[in-house]
Amino acid sequence: MIRQLTFAPYRNRPQPTFSLADIHLLSKKCVGITHLTFGHREGDIIPPEGVLLLLKKNPNITSIKFLTLHFDEKWLNKALIPIINGHCSKLQELLFYEPLKLQENGQQPTSTKELSFNFLYSIGRKCKSINTLEIRPKISSTNALMIIKFFPNLTSLSVKTIDPEALKTLLQGFPNLESFSFSFPQSISKDMTIEIAKEFPPLEKFSTSLDLDTSSTFISTFVTTQSKLKNLELFKCSKLHDSDLNLLSEFCNQLESINLSFCHNLSDISISSLTQKNRQLKKIYLTDIPKLTNKGILSLVNNCPNLTTFVFNLQHIHNDDDGGGGGGNGNHGRNNNQITSMAFIHLLQNCKKLMEFSGHFSDNTASRILFELSKKRFYGRGIYYKHLEILKILPIGHSCVFKTKLELKPEQNSETDLLNNLADNCKNLRILVLKCNFSKLNRNSFVKSILRFKHLEELSVKLKPNQSLSDSHLKRLLSHPKLREFELGDALTKDAKLFIKNYNNNSHDGPYFY
């Protein structure tokens, strides 16, 4: 009954290998696969003959993804013979993801490959059903015409770099495009910007890096035809201003997901405009927007009751009276551009459908957020944060210290009580990341508290050296019925470190420590 099969190491685990005999067994048993993914970090997890065998036995494949490019076209030409020969006529999605990052010396890893267009065209000739494609090499006008010819049914396209004329040609050739992701050409005239912007069909998803002097010109033309847009991602759009986002909000009012990253000139005005016009918003990701203040966060509270995901990251912090999580620009001293804990707490209290709350916070803000989440209530019934499944409290900088003194109440007089109450209030947490130092936490109590999170699958915490867990503590954690991932840092005794080494080497199907 297997439909989706992935060959890849799971996070920090050792990379597995599969022999041809292994794949032969899989191909005999698994003949209904529709989604096949390969994500090895180095070398071959699986020989190309094995991929060929799987494809032959599974002609109904609709999606193939290569998450890294550690292989050359010789390997791929052998592995994908059934696709090139038209055996997988139902193939719709073909993705070759981003190559590995540069090495420390700035050189590209020798195992990273760029695929030629001829290889892609050989697939497109026989697989006319492909509607989703990701292309990494730079696209010229000639390449654009060939993509239109060999992949005529594309509705989702992701390209890394493309010439302006090629971009215009590509858009003209795909009037039914629904999702488009690209990096805008670095040098482009105002007239060409307008011409390209006019060619975009009504999209549902749009993702771009738009660091151009003509960014405002593009937005003012582009948005007029984008009333269907549901997912918006803007990266490193430093030339965009609030007036541009105000205009975007007027036309794009069906947004459900927004990701604004490194857009340094945007402020509360942009966030308020987007949320007022998009009250159905479910997901928002905000990364390094230094002009953001409480007002921007509170606009989410006031306008987006259906919010399910809130992810907040900052690159810098300044000093402020509240110790807020705060939107500084690297300046020291008092700065009006700040976000205090009050805004985050209001968001937690009022966005009742929140499933993920993640962010980088200062000491005081992290402490107050945790106090709010673990606050003991004496009124009402039920679970207070019943939808919350992912909670990540990360430091700005190297670490943050949990401030026990801030808001202690008689009914909440220790860090152990805080964790116990957090388990009671957030009963459905699956992922818990607390990278703040607990100054007074007893390690035995810590283990007992973690075992109270009945649905927890992944745990990442930062303990102090005097709270080092022993091997007996780790064995108790292993009794949790669902925990699969443990990140415990360096706060471990010698016996615990030895236990982890032996356990990870010998246990292939149980939880994993790292």
XYZ file of C-alpha atoms in Angstrom:
514
model
C 0.000 0.000 0.000
C 3.040 2.299 0.002
C 2.471 5.368 -2.163
C 5.308 7.681 -1.071
C 8.869 6.383 -0.736
C 11.850 8.505 0.333
C 15.506 7.454 0.320
C 17.325 9.903 2.612
C 18.993 10.118 6.011
C 16.604 11.272 8.712
C 18.008 14.494 10.119
C 21.131 13.762 12.158
C 21.128 10.008 11.679
C 23.884 8.232 9.758
C 23.247 8.010 6.038
C 21.849 4.622 5.037
C 22.813 2.600 1.972
C 20.739 0.184 -0.091
C 22.103 -2.644 -2.219
C 20.605 -3.709 -5.501
C 19.196 -6.766 -3.699
C 17.412 -4.454 -1.228
C 15.844 -2.473 -4.048
C 14.877 -5.645 -5.898
C 12.906 -6.741 -2.824
C 11.241 -3.320 -2.531
C 10.333 -3.272 -6.207
C 8.636 -6.673 -5.891
C 6.544 -5.589 -2.888
C 5.916 -1.908 -3.668
C 4.179 -1.568 -7.025
C 1.799 1.296 -6.215
C 4.341 4.086 -5.600
C 3.288 7.526 -6.845
C 5.876 9.778 -5.119
C 9.604 8.969 -5.138
C 12.181 11.163 -3.364
C 15.986 10.961 -3.118
C 17.817 13.104 -0.567
C 21.228 11.658 0.136
C 23.931 14.010 1.376
C 26.875 12.394 -0.408
C 27.614 9.435 -2.615
C 24.919 7.024 -3.726
C 22.333 5.869 -1.235
C 21.021 3.655 -4.000
C 22.654 2.462 -7.249
C 21.169 3.886 -10.471
C 20.107 0.382 -11.529
C 17.948 0.314 -8.412
C 16.135 3.535 -9.344
C 15.595 2.132 -12.836
C 14.087 -1.019 -11.346
C 11.706 0.923 -9.100
C 10.514 3.078 -11.998
C 9.897 0.028 -14.205
C 7.748 -1.565 -11.501
C 5.853 1.667 -10.774
C 4.559 3.190 -14.017
C 2.050 5.330 -12.110
C 4.737 7.578 -10.618
C 3.490 11.189 -10.524
C 6.322 12.887 -8.600
C 10.109 12.512 -8.531
C 12.278 14.764 -6.373
C 16.054 14.949 -6.036
C 16.685 17.049 -2.937
C 20.416 17.369 -3.610
C 22.543 16.977 -6.722
C 25.361 14.623 -5.783
C 25.249 12.756 -9.082
C 26.086 13.545 -12.660
C 24.037 13.116 -15.813
C 25.617 9.745 -16.508
C 24.095 8.476 -13.257
C 20.749 10.132 -13.993
C 20.599 8.959 -17.603
C 20.973 5.391 -16.389
C 18.616 5.756 -13.407
C 15.836 7.546 -15.315
C 15.810 5.457 -18.519
C 12.139 4.470 -17.979
C 11.138 8.146 -17.760
C 13.229 9.162 -20.767
C 11.627 6.314 -22.723
C 8.102 7.395 -21.760
C 7.348 4.507 -19.358
C 6.100 6.915 -16.631
C 3.484 8.744 -18.665
C 1.668 10.056 -15.567
C 4.684 11.980 -14.225
C 3.572 15.470 -13.176
C 6.260 16.776 -10.813
C 10.004 16.822 -11.482
C 12.201 18.709 -9.003
C 15.973 19.038 -8.819
C 16.533 21.102 -5.694
C 19.252 23.596 -4.837
C 22.869 22.298 -4.895
C 24.867 22.228 -1.671
C 26.228 25.429 -0.159
C 29.802 26.466 -0.787
C 32.571 24.971 1.287
C 34.416 27.086 3.840
C 37.120 27.932 1.317
C 34.462 29.304 -1.006
C 34.812 26.466 -3.503
C 31.788 24.565 -4.720
C 31.760 20.900 -3.639
C 33.037 18.673 -6.416
C 29.972 16.449 -6.022
C 27.545 19.265 -6.834
C 26.336 19.147 -10.438
C 24.440 21.445 -12.762
C 22.096 19.585 -15.059
C 22.115 20.426 -18.758
C 18.976 21.507 -20.534
C 19.385 18.673 -23.035
C 18.904 16.200 -20.216
C 15.715 17.961 -19.093
C 14.410 18.153 -22.654
C 14.929 14.404 -23.111
C 12.485 13.891 -20.234
C 10.040 16.525 -21.475
C 9.799 14.902 -24.916
C 8.069 11.827 -23.479
C 6.480 13.133 -20.246
C 3.918 15.621 -21.462
C 1.932 15.454 -18.208
C 4.613 17.255 -16.167
C 3.041 20.338 -14.586
C 5.623 21.139 -11.883
C 9.267 21.840 -12.709
C 12.260 23.329 -10.902
C 15.246 24.456 -12.989
C 18.571 25.626 -11.518
C 20.826 26.627 -14.475
C 20.509 30.141 -15.904
C 17.822 30.356 -18.587
C 18.422 32.134 -21.882
C 15.767 33.049 -24.453
C 16.587 29.900 -26.435
C 16.178 27.774 -23.306
C 12.871 29.493 -22.537
C 11.475 28.551 -25.944
C 12.599 24.950 -25.511
C 11.021 24.729 -22.041
C 7.732 25.972 -23.519
C 8.014 23.364 -26.290
C 8.884 20.344 -24.148
C 6.906 21.188 -20.978
C 3.717 22.745 -22.397
C 1.463 21.914 -19.444
C 3.373 23.611 -16.622
C 1.307 25.221 -13.872
C 4.150 25.491 -11.335
C 7.651 26.660 -12.274
C 10.686 27.542 -10.187
C 13.809 29.027 -11.777
C 16.944 30.384 -10.150
C 18.341 32.882 -12.660
C 16.912 34.069 -15.955
C 17.593 36.765 -18.535
C 14.938 39.538 -18.766
C 13.957 38.673 -22.350
C 13.820 34.993 -21.467
C 11.561 35.745 -18.515
C 9.180 37.658 -20.746
C 9.148 34.802 -23.275
C 8.603 32.201 -20.576
C 5.600 34.031 -19.120
C 4.048 34.451 -22.549
C 4.347 30.702 -23.117
C 2.593 29.670 -19.900
C -0.745 31.513 -19.629
C -2.053 28.903 -17.158
C 0.804 29.239 -14.678
C -0.424 29.164 -11.058
C 2.848 29.177 -9.106
C 6.082 30.938 -10.023
C 9.328 31.309 -8.087
C 12.383 33.155 -9.389
C 15.175 35.613 -8.670
C 14.646 38.821 -10.587
C 17.437 39.792 -13.031
C 19.995 42.035 -11.341
C 19.999 44.685 -14.033
C 16.792 45.647 -15.792
C 15.365 48.846 -17.243
C 12.127 50.421 -16.076
C 10.461 49.785 -19.424
C 11.430 46.108 -19.401
C 10.246 45.819 -15.788
C 6.803 47.038 -16.831
C 6.714 44.751 -19.871
C 7.547 41.705 -17.739
C 5.101 42.610 -14.987
C 2.275 42.806 -17.535
C 2.965 39.254 -18.731
C 2.250 37.523 -15.421
C -0.934 35.463 -15.453
C -3.119 35.442 -12.319
C -1.078 33.382 -9.843
C -1.945 31.581 -6.646
C 1.646 31.491 -5.374
C 4.435 33.993 -6.028
C 7.973 33.903 -4.633
C 10.813 36.229 -5.586
C 13.945 38.080 -4.603
C 13.325 41.622 -5.823
C 16.322 43.788 -4.911
C 16.018 46.313 -7.754
C 15.759 50.057 -8.198
C 12.639 49.291 -10.259
C 10.989 47.158 -7.535
C 8.198 49.684 -6.951
C 7.573 49.885 -10.685
C 7.237 46.116 -10.865
C 4.830 45.861 -7.927
C 2.576 48.692 -9.147
C 2.086 46.854 -12.465
C 2.186 43.252 -11.270
C -0.458 43.443 -8.536
C -3.240 44.735 -10.794
C -3.840 41.198 -12.132
C -3.172 39.197 -8.938
C -6.515 39.052 -7.163
C -6.202 35.220 -6.880
C -2.862 35.283 -5.028
C -2.902 33.105 -1.886
C 0.791 32.622 -1.055
C 3.288 35.489 -1.168
C 7.046 35.243 -0.468
C 9.322 38.273 -0.747
C 13.043 37.784 0.002
C 15.711 40.489 0.237
C 13.395 43.103 -1.266
C 15.272 46.009 0.317
C 14.028 48.562 -2.241
C 10.355 47.945 -1.459
C 8.584 50.434 0.825
C 5.333 50.537 2.738
C 3.570 52.326 -0.110
C 4.318 49.313 -2.357
C 2.823 46.866 0.121
C -0.211 49.127 0.603
C -0.847 48.952 -3.132
C -0.314 45.195 -3.119
C -2.870 44.847 -0.323
C -5.502 46.690 -2.337
C -5.392 44.116 -5.117
C -4.254 40.969 -3.276
C -6.824 40.312 -0.590
C -7.066 36.511 -0.734
C -3.688 35.876 0.919
C -3.461 32.902 3.270
C 0.327 32.749 3.708
C 2.862 35.619 3.814
C 6.654 35.371 4.109
C 8.591 38.636 4.369
C 12.341 38.101 4.818
C 15.097 40.740 4.904
C 12.789 43.451 3.561
C 14.493 46.144 5.605
C 12.407 49.143 4.568
C 9.038 47.657 5.494
C 7.391 48.590 8.781
C 4.180 48.222 10.788
C 2.326 50.034 8.021
C 2.947 47.147 5.613
C 1.910 44.484 8.130
C -1.208 46.423 9.142
C -2.209 46.960 5.528
C -1.740 43.274 4.651
C -3.653 42.007 7.675
C -6.542 44.449 7.343
C -7.137 43.368 3.753
C -6.428 39.667 4.380
C -8.333 38.657 7.488
C -8.299 35.030 6.347
C -4.495 34.928 6.791
C -3.310 31.628 8.312
C 0.492 31.746 8.145
C 3.003 34.557 8.524
C 6.810 34.422 8.560
C 8.721 37.587 9.499
C 12.513 37.602 9.271
C 14.723 40.583 10.050
C 12.330 43.490 9.529
C 14.002 46.009 11.865
C 11.264 48.674 11.690
C 8.632 46.317 13.058
C 7.124 47.250 16.457
C 4.295 46.143 18.735
C 1.796 47.792 16.399
C 2.644 45.406 13.555
C 2.286 42.290 15.721
C -0.965 43.563 17.245
C -2.432 44.086 13.783
C -2.224 40.292 13.419
C -4.051 39.903 16.709
C -6.816 42.308 15.709
C -7.289 41.194 12.116
C -6.318 37.529 11.740
C -8.319 35.264 14.074
C -7.583 32.213 11.900
C -3.793 32.465 12.236
C -2.234 29.000 12.601
C 1.502 29.695 12.081
C 3.607 32.546 13.460
C 7.377 32.466 12.865
C 9.454 35.452 13.938
C 13.216 35.861 13.470
C 15.537 38.790 14.061
C 19.218 39.208 13.318
C 19.910 41.954 15.876
C 18.734 43.120 19.251
C 19.018 46.423 21.086
C 18.656 47.264 24.755
C 15.169 48.289 25.826
C 13.313 48.733 29.091
C 11.257 45.586 28.691
C 14.001 43.442 27.285
C 11.655 42.837 24.374
C 12.304 40.519 21.464
C 13.013 43.456 19.585
C 13.272 44.808 16.179
C 16.478 46.756 16.598
C 18.801 47.677 13.813
C 21.950 46.929 15.719
C 21.967 50.251 17.612
C 22.524 50.287 21.328
C 20.412 52.104 23.827
C 16.749 53.049 23.731
C 15.113 52.674 20.337
C 11.495 53.313 19.463
C 11.577 50.410 17.010
C 10.932 47.567 19.425
C 8.612 44.670 20.123
C 7.889 43.898 23.743
C 6.579 40.691 25.269
C 3.103 42.240 25.523
C 2.522 41.947 21.762
C 3.515 38.264 21.621
C 1.399 37.430 24.661
C -1.650 39.104 23.113
C -1.078 37.066 19.975
C -0.983 33.822 21.960
C -4.080 34.749 23.936
C -6.230 35.853 21.016
C -5.221 33.682 18.056
C -7.017 30.596 19.308
C -6.186 28.421 16.292
C -2.417 28.861 16.552
C -0.591 25.599 15.798
C 2.993 26.912 15.565
C 4.640 29.691 17.558
C 8.365 30.040 16.851
C 10.849 32.849 17.274
C 14.088 34.332 18.559
C 13.587 36.325 21.752
C 15.554 38.132 24.455
C 15.790 36.842 28.030
C 12.855 38.811 29.430
C 10.589 38.252 26.447
C 11.267 34.497 26.351
C 10.560 34.282 30.079
C 7.287 36.177 29.866
C 6.096 34.143 26.894
C 6.754 30.916 28.820
C 5.033 32.296 31.899
C 1.985 33.084 29.809
C 1.891 29.637 28.224
C 2.292 27.919 31.589
C 0.048 30.194 33.627
C -2.192 28.242 36.005
C -5.829 29.141 35.480
C -8.542 28.706 38.091
C -11.468 29.394 35.818
C -13.060 27.709 32.859
C -12.487 24.218 31.558
C -10.568 22.547 28.791
C -7.134 22.944 27.248
C -5.922 26.525 27.028
C -3.675 26.171 23.985
C -5.255 23.037 22.589
C -4.192 23.616 18.973
C -0.525 24.420 19.674
C 1.684 21.654 18.229
C 5.019 23.412 17.636
C 6.664 25.715 20.184
C 10.182 27.045 19.589
C 11.728 29.609 21.936
C 15.181 30.478 20.596
C 17.702 33.097 21.752
C 18.822 36.204 19.958
C 22.556 35.692 19.902
C 24.295 32.766 21.580
C 21.963 32.084 24.480
C 19.251 33.447 26.683
C 18.735 32.886 30.389
C 15.285 32.138 31.738
C 14.368 34.879 34.233
C 12.668 33.054 37.095
C 12.201 36.236 39.141
C 9.994 38.120 36.716
C 6.395 37.129 37.371
C 6.397 34.357 39.926
C 3.033 33.677 41.475
C 2.360 31.631 44.630
C 0.856 28.877 42.506
C 3.874 28.859 40.187
C 6.974 28.919 42.325
C 9.518 26.945 40.367
C 10.765 26.166 36.889
C 9.540 22.604 37.400
C 6.014 23.918 37.981
C 6.365 25.972 34.819
C 7.187 22.905 32.708
C 4.431 20.864 34.360
C 1.871 23.591 33.720
C 3.133 23.968 30.142
C 2.432 20.264 29.645
C -1.081 20.722 31.070
C -1.902 23.843 29.052
C -0.373 22.650 25.761
C -1.433 19.026 25.709
C -0.952 18.531 21.988
C 2.639 19.761 21.629
C 4.585 17.584 19.166
C 7.756 19.688 18.864
C 9.257 21.580 21.801
C 12.409 23.688 21.468
C 13.515 25.661 24.533
C 16.984 27.102 23.946
C 16.996 29.174 27.120
C 19.022 28.305 30.194
C 16.925 27.277 33.185
C 18.865 28.535 36.172
C 17.214 26.454 38.919
C 15.845 23.418 37.150
C 16.386 20.091 38.905
C 17.361 17.398 36.397
C 15.167 14.696 37.970
C 12.210 17.051 37.913
C 13.057 17.973 34.336
C 12.752 14.362 33.187
C 9.450 13.928 35.058
C 8.100 17.096 33.460
C 9.061 16.044 29.934
C 7.273 12.721 30.387
C 4.074 14.679 31.032
C 4.044 15.889 27.395
C 2.159 12.853 26.130
C 2.219 13.725 22.415
C 5.781 15.057 22.218
C 7.811 13.718 19.267
C 10.821 16.067 19.183
C 12.586 17.736 22.103
C 15.428 20.263 21.981
C 16.557 21.958 25.179
C 19.576 23.805 26.553
C 20.589 22.753 30.057
C 23.409 24.155 32.160
C 26.508 22.094 33.036
C 25.343 21.655 36.638
C 22.143 20.073 35.283
C 23.951 17.383 33.296
C 21.788 14.355 32.619
C 23.113 10.885 33.410
C 22.505 7.663 31.507
C 19.702 6.788 33.951
C 17.908 10.027 33.016
C 18.210 9.175 29.336
C 16.787 5.698 29.903
C 13.793 7.272 31.629
C 13.283 9.619 28.680
C 13.269 6.582 26.393
C 10.143 5.371 28.165
C 8.172 8.169 26.482
C 5.826 6.486 23.968
C 6.233 9.019 21.147
C 9.527 10.910 21.518
C 11.752 10.238 18.490
C 14.277 13.101 18.610
C 16.354 14.303 21.567
C 18.698 17.291 21.350
C 20.170 17.804 24.795
C 23.330 19.802 24.065
C 26.481 19.231 26.087
C 24.850 18.986 29.512
C 25.564 15.275 29.793
C 27.716 13.166 32.101
C 30.454 10.930 30.680
C 28.215 7.908 31.230
C 25.389 9.643 29.344
C 27.627 10.475 26.386
C 28.837 6.882 26.208
C 25.251 5.642 26.456
C 24.186 7.903 23.554
C 27.088 6.757 21.382
C 26.257 3.093 21.927
C 22.516 3.607 21.666
C 22.658 5.580 18.412
C 25.012 3.024 16.852
C 22.888 0.038 17.807
C 19.336 1.346 17.577
C 18.086 1.739 14.007
C 14.379 2.102 14.642
C 14.111 3.854 17.990
C 14.552 7.461 19.171
C 17.747 9.298 18.310
C 19.974 11.519 20.483
C 22.054 14.365 19.077
